[in-house]
Tab-separated table of C-alpha atoms in Angstrom:
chain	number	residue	atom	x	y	z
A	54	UNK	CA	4.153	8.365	-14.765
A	55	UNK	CA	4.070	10.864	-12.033
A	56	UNK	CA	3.363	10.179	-8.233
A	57	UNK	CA	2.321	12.463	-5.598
A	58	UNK	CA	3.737	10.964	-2.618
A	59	UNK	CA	2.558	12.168	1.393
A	60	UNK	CA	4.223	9.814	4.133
A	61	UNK	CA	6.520	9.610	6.639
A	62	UNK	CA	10.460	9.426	6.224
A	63	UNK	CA	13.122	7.728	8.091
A	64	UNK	CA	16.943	8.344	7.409
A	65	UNK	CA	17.755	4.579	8.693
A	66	UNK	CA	15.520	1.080	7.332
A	67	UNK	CA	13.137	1.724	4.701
A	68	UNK	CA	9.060	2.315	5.630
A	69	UNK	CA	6.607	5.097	3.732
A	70	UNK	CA	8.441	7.120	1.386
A	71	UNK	CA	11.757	5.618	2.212
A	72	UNK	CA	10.083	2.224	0.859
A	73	UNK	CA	8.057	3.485	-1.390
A	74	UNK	CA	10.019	6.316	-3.309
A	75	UNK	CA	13.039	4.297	-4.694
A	76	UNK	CA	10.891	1.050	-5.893
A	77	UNK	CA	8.792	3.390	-8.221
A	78	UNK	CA	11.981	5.725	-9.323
A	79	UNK	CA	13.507	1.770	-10.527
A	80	UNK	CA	10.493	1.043	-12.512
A	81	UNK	CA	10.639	4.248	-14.290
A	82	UNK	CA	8.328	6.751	-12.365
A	83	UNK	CA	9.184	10.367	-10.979
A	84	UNK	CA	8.043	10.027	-7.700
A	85	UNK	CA	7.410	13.760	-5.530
A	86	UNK	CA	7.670	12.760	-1.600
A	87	UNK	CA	6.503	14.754	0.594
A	88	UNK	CA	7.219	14.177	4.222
A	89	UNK	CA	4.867	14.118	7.193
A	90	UNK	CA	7.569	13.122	9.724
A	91	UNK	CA	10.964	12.862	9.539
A	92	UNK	CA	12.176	10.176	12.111
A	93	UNK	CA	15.571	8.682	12.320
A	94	UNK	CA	14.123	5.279	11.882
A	95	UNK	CA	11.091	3.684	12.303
A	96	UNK	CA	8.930	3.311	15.657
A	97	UNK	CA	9.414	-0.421	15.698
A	98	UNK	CA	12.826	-0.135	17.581
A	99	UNK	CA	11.104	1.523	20.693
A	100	UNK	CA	13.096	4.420	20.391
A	101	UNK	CA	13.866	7.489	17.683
A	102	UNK	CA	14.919	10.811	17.016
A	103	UNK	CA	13.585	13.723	14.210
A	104	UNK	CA	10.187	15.347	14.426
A	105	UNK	CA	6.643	15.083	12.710
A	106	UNK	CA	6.010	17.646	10.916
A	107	UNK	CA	3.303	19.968	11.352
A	108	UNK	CA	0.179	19.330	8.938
A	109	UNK	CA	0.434	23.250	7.851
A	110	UNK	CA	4.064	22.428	6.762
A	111	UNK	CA	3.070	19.941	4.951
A	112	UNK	CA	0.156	21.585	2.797
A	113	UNK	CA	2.897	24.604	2.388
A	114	UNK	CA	4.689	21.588	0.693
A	115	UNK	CA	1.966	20.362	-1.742
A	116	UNK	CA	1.093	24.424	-2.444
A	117	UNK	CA	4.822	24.816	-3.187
A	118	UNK	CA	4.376	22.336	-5.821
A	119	UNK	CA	0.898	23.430	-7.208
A	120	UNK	CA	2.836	26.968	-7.661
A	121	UNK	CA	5.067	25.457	-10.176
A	122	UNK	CA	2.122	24.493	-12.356
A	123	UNK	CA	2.558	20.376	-12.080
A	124	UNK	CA	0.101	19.453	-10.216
A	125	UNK	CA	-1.753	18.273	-13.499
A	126	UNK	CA	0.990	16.361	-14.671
A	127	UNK	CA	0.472	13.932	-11.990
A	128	UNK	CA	-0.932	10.822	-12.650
A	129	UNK	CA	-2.048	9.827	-9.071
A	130	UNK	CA	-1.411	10.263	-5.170
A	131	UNK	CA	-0.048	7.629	-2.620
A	132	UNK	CA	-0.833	7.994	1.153
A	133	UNK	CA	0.239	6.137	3.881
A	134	UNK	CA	-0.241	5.784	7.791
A	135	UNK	CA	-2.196	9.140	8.960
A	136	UNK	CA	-1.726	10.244	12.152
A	137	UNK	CA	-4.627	12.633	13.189
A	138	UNK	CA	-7.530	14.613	11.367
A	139	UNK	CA	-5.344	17.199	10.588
A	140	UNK	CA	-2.719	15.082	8.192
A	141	UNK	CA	-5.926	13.275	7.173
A	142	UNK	CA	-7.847	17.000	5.841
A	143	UNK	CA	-3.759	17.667	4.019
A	144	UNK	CA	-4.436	14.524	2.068
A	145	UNK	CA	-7.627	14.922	1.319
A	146	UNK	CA	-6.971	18.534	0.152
A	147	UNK	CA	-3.830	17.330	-2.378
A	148	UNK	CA	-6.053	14.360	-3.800
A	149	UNK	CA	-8.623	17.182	-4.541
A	150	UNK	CA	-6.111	19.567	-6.131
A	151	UNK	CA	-4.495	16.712	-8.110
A	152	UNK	CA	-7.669	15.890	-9.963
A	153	UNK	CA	-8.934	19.277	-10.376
A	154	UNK	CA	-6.066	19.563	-12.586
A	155	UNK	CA	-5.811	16.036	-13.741
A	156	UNK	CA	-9.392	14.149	-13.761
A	157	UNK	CA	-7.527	10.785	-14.801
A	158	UNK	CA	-5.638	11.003	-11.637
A	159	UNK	CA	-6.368	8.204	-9.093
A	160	UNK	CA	-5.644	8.009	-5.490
A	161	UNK	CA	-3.853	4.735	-3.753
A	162	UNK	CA	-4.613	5.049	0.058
A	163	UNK	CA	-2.747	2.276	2.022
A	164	UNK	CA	-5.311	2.206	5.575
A	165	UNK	CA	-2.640	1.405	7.693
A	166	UNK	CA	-4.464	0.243	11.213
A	167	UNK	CA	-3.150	-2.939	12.070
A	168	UNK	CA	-2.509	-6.374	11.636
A	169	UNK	CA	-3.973	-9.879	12.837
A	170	UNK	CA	-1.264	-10.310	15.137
A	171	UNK	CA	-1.117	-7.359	17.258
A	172	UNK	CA	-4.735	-5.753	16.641
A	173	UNK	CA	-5.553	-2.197	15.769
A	174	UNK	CA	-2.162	0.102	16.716
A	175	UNK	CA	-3.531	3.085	15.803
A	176	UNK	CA	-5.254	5.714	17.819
A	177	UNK	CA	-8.958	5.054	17.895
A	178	UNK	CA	-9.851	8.068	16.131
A	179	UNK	CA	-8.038	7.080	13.223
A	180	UNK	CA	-10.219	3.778	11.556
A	181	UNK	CA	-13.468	6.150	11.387
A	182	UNK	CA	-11.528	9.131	9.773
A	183	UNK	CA	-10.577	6.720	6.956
A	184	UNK	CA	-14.038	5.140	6.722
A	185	UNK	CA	-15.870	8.402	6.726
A	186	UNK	CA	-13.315	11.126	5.183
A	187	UNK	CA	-10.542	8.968	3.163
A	188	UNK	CA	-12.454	6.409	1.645
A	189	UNK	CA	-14.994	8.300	-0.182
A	190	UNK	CA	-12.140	9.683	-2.168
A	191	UNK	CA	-10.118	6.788	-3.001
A	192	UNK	CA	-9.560	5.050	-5.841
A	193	UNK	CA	-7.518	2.301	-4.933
A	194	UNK	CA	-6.688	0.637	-1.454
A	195	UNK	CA	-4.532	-1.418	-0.154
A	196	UNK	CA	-5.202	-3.214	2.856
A	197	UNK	CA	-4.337	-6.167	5.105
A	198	UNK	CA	-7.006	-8.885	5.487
A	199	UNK	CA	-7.227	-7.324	9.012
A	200	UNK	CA	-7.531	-3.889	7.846
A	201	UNK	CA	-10.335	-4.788	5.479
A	202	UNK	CA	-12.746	-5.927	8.365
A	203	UNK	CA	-12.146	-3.133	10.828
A	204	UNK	CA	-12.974	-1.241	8.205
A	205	UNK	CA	-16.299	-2.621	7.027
A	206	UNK	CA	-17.337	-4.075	9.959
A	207	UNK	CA	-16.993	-7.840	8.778
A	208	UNK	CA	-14.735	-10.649	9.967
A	209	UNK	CA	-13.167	-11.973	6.617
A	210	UNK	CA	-11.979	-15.206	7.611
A	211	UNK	CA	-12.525	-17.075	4.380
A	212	UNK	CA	-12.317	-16.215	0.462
A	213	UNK	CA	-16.141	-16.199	0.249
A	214	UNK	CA	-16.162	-13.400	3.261
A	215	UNK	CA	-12.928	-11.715	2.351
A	216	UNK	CA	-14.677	-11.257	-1.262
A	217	UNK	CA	-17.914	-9.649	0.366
A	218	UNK	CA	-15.732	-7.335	2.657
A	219	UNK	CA	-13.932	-5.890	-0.694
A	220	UNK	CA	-17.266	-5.439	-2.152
A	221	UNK	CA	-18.338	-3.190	1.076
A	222	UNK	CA	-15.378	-1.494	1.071
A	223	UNK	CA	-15.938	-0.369	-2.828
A	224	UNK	CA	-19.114	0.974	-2.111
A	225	UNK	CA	-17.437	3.525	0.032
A	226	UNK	CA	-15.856	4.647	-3.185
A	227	UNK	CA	-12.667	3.023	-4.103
A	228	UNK	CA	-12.953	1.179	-6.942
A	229	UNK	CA	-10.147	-1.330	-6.706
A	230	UNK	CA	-8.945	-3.369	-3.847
A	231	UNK	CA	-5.647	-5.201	-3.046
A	232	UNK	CA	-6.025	-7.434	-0.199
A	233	UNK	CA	-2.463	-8.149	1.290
A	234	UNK	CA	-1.269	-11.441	3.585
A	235	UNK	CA	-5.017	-13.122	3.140
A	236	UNK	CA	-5.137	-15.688	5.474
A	237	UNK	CA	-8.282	-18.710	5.151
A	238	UNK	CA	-8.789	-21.534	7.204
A	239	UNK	CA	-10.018	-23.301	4.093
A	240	UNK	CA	-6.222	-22.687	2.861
A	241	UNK	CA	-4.476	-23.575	5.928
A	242	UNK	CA	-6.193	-27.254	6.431
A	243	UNK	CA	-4.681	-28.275	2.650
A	244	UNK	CA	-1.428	-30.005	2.857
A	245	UNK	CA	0.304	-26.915	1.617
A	246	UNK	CA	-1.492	-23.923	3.180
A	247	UNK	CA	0.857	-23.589	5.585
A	248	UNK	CA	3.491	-22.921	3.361
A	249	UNK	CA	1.960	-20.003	1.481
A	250	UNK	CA	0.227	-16.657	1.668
A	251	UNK	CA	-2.289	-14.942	-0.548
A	252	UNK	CA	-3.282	-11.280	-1.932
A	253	UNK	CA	-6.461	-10.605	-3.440
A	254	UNK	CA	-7.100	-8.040	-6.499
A	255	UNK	CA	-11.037	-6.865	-7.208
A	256	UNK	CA	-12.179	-4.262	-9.364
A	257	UNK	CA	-15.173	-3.804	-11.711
A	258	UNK	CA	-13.583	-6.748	-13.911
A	259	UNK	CA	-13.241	-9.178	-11.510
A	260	UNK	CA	-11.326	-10.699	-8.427
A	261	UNK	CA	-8.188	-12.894	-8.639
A	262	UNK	CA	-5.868	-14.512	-5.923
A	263	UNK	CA	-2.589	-15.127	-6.199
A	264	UNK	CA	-0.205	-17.406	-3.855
A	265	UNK	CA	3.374	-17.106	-2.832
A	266	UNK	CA	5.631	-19.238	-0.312
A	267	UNK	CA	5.195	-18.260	2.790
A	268	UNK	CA	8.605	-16.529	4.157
A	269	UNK	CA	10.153	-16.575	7.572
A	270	UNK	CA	9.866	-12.565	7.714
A	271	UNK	CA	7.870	-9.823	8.784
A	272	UNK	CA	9.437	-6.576	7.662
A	273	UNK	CA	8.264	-2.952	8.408
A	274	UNK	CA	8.027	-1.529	4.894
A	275	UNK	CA	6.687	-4.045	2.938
A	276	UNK	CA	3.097	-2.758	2.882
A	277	UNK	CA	4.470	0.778	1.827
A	278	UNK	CA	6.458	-1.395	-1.557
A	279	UNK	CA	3.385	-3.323	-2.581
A	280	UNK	CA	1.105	-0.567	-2.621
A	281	UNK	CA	3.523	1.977	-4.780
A	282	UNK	CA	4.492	-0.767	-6.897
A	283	UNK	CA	1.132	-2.514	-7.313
A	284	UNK	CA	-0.517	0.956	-8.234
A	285	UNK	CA	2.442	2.014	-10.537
A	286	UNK	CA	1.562	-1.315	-12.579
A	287	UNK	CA	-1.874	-0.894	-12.520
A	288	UNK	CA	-1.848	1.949	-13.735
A	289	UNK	CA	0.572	1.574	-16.469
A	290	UNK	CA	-1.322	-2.054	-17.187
A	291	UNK	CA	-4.931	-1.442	-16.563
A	292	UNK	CA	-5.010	-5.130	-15.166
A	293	UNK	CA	-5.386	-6.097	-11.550
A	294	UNK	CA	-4.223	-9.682	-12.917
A	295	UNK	CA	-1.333	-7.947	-14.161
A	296	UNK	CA	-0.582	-6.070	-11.892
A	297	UNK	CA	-0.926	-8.610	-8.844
A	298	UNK	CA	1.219	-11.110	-10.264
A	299	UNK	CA	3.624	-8.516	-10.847
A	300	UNK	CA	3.666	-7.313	-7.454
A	301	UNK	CA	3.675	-10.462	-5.513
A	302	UNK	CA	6.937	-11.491	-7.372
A	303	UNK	CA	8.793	-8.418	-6.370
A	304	UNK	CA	7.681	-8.614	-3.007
A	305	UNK	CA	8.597	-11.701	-2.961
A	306	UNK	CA	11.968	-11.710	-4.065
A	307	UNK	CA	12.774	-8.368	-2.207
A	308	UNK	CA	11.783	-10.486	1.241
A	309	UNK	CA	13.731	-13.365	-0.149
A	310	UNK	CA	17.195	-10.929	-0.593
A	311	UNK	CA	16.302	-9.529	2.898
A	312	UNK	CA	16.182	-12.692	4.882
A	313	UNK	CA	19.125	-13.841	2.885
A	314	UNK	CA	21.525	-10.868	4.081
A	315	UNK	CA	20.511	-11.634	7.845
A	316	UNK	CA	19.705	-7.589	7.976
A	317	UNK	CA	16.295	-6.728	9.702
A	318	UNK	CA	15.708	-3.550	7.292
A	319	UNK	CA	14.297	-4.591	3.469
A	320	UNK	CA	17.123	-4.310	1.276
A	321	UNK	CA	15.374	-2.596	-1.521
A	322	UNK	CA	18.785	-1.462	-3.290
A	323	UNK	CA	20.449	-4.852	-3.403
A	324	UNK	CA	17.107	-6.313	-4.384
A	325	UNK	CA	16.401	-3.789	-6.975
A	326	UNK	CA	16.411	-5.995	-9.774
A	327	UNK	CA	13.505	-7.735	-8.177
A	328	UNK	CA	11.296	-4.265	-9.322
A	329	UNK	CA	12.250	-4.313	-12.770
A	330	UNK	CA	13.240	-7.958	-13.803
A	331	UNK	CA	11.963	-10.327	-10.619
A	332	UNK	CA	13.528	-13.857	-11.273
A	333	UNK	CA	10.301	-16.053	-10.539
A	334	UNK	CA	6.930	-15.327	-11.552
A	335	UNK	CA	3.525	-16.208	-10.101
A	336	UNK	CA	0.291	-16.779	-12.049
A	337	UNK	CA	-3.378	-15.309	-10.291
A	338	UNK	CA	-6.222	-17.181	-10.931
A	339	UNK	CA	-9.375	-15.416	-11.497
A	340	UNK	CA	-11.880	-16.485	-8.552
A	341	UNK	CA	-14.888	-14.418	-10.042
């Protein structure tokens, strides 16, 4: 398959398409990454060099490639963390162009906000821009358990309310919805909930859960890996069953070979076996 690709880039650690890019590449995809900044590393140190790159750069990017007659050759369109409304209207655009050529094309938007920890670190203009101009075009999403909620207005806190909030967010058009790190107090009071962590796959077949251990790690970039690789395998699988037990052993093992070298970046070359080949596996159960 072919991937239209529109994030940021860092020459140092591994978040958007420097996460993203090589994962996809491994399985077998031909991934086209186009840049919206180009940062020596990601914000998370405090400090970094490189520029972001104007939105009418960008667009000269995706037109570049729309010259060379491709654009129908593309099989879908990955977005990440969007900036302002003018990055936003780019993606919007390329989604737009990519299934004018190629109606079987789908869209992955990853609605990076936040997380339960630190809250919404975006600017405040940027939630309703997804809502109201993103969403509508989407065909697959990929957020965190705190993502979902700001998004739809709920407070999933449980799987009962988690499973409502996915069914608000589909009927702002995407059709599928992976739910990353879902966190239940239901979960956490069994002898073992502490230990593990959950995503959540719904679509128009159904919803399934699936449960990893829970590892000592939080690690910019991971977000941007599960939502290339868990689209790449939906894609090529039709199944969100499939494809979420798929993802959550990568991820997992990836994580696992990071907090084993004692680096703070992923380590998605070392671990690159985990894309292809992963050495555990993890079963979903269907929960509707």
């Amino acid at each position: 398959m072919r991937f239209l690709s529109i994030q940021s880039h860092v020459a140092y650690g591994h978040v958007g398409n420097s996460a993203a890019v090589f994962p996809l590449q491994r399985l077998g995809h031909e991934v086209w990454p186009v840049l919206t900044v180009n940062f020596s590393n990601h914000t998370g140190y405090g400090a970094w060099g490189g520029p972001l790159i104007p939105a009418d750069d960008v667009r000269a990017v995706v037109s570049g490639i729309e010259d060379r007659g491709v654009l129908g050759t593309a099989d879908g369109v990955l977005s990440g963390y969007l900036g302002g409304e003018e990055i936003v209207d780019v993606v919007v655009d390329a989604v737009a162009r990519v299934k004018a050529a190629n109606p079987q094309a789908t869209y992955t938007c990853d609605p990076v906000m936040g997380n339960a920890t630190s809250g919404c670190f975006v600017a405040p203009t940027i939630p309703p821009l997804i809502r109201e101009r993103v969403l509508p075009h989407a065909d697959i999403i990929t957020p965190n358990q705190f993502e979902l909620g700001y998004m739809t207005h709920t407070e999933p806190d449980s799987l009962e309310s988690t499973l409502e909030s996915a069914d608000r967010a589909r009927e702002l058009g995407p059709r599928t919805v992976l739910v990353t790190s879902v966190l239940r107090p239901e979960r956490e009071a069994q002898p073992d909930g502490g230990e593990t962590i959950e995503m959540l796959a719904v679509d128009d077949d159904g919803a399934w859960l699936v449960a990893t251990p829970r590892l000592p790690i939080k690690a910019n970039g991971s977000g941007d890996v599960t939502s290339a690789i868990f689209t790449a395998h939906y894609r090529e699988s039709g199944s969100a069953r499939t494809a979420l037990e798929r993802t959550a052993a990568s991820v997992y093992e990836l994580l696992q070979v990071t907090i084993d070298s004692g680096e703070r970046e992923l380590r998605l070359v070392q671990a690159q076996e985990a894309f292809v080949g992963p050495g555990r596996e993890f079963t979903a159960t269907q929960v509707r």
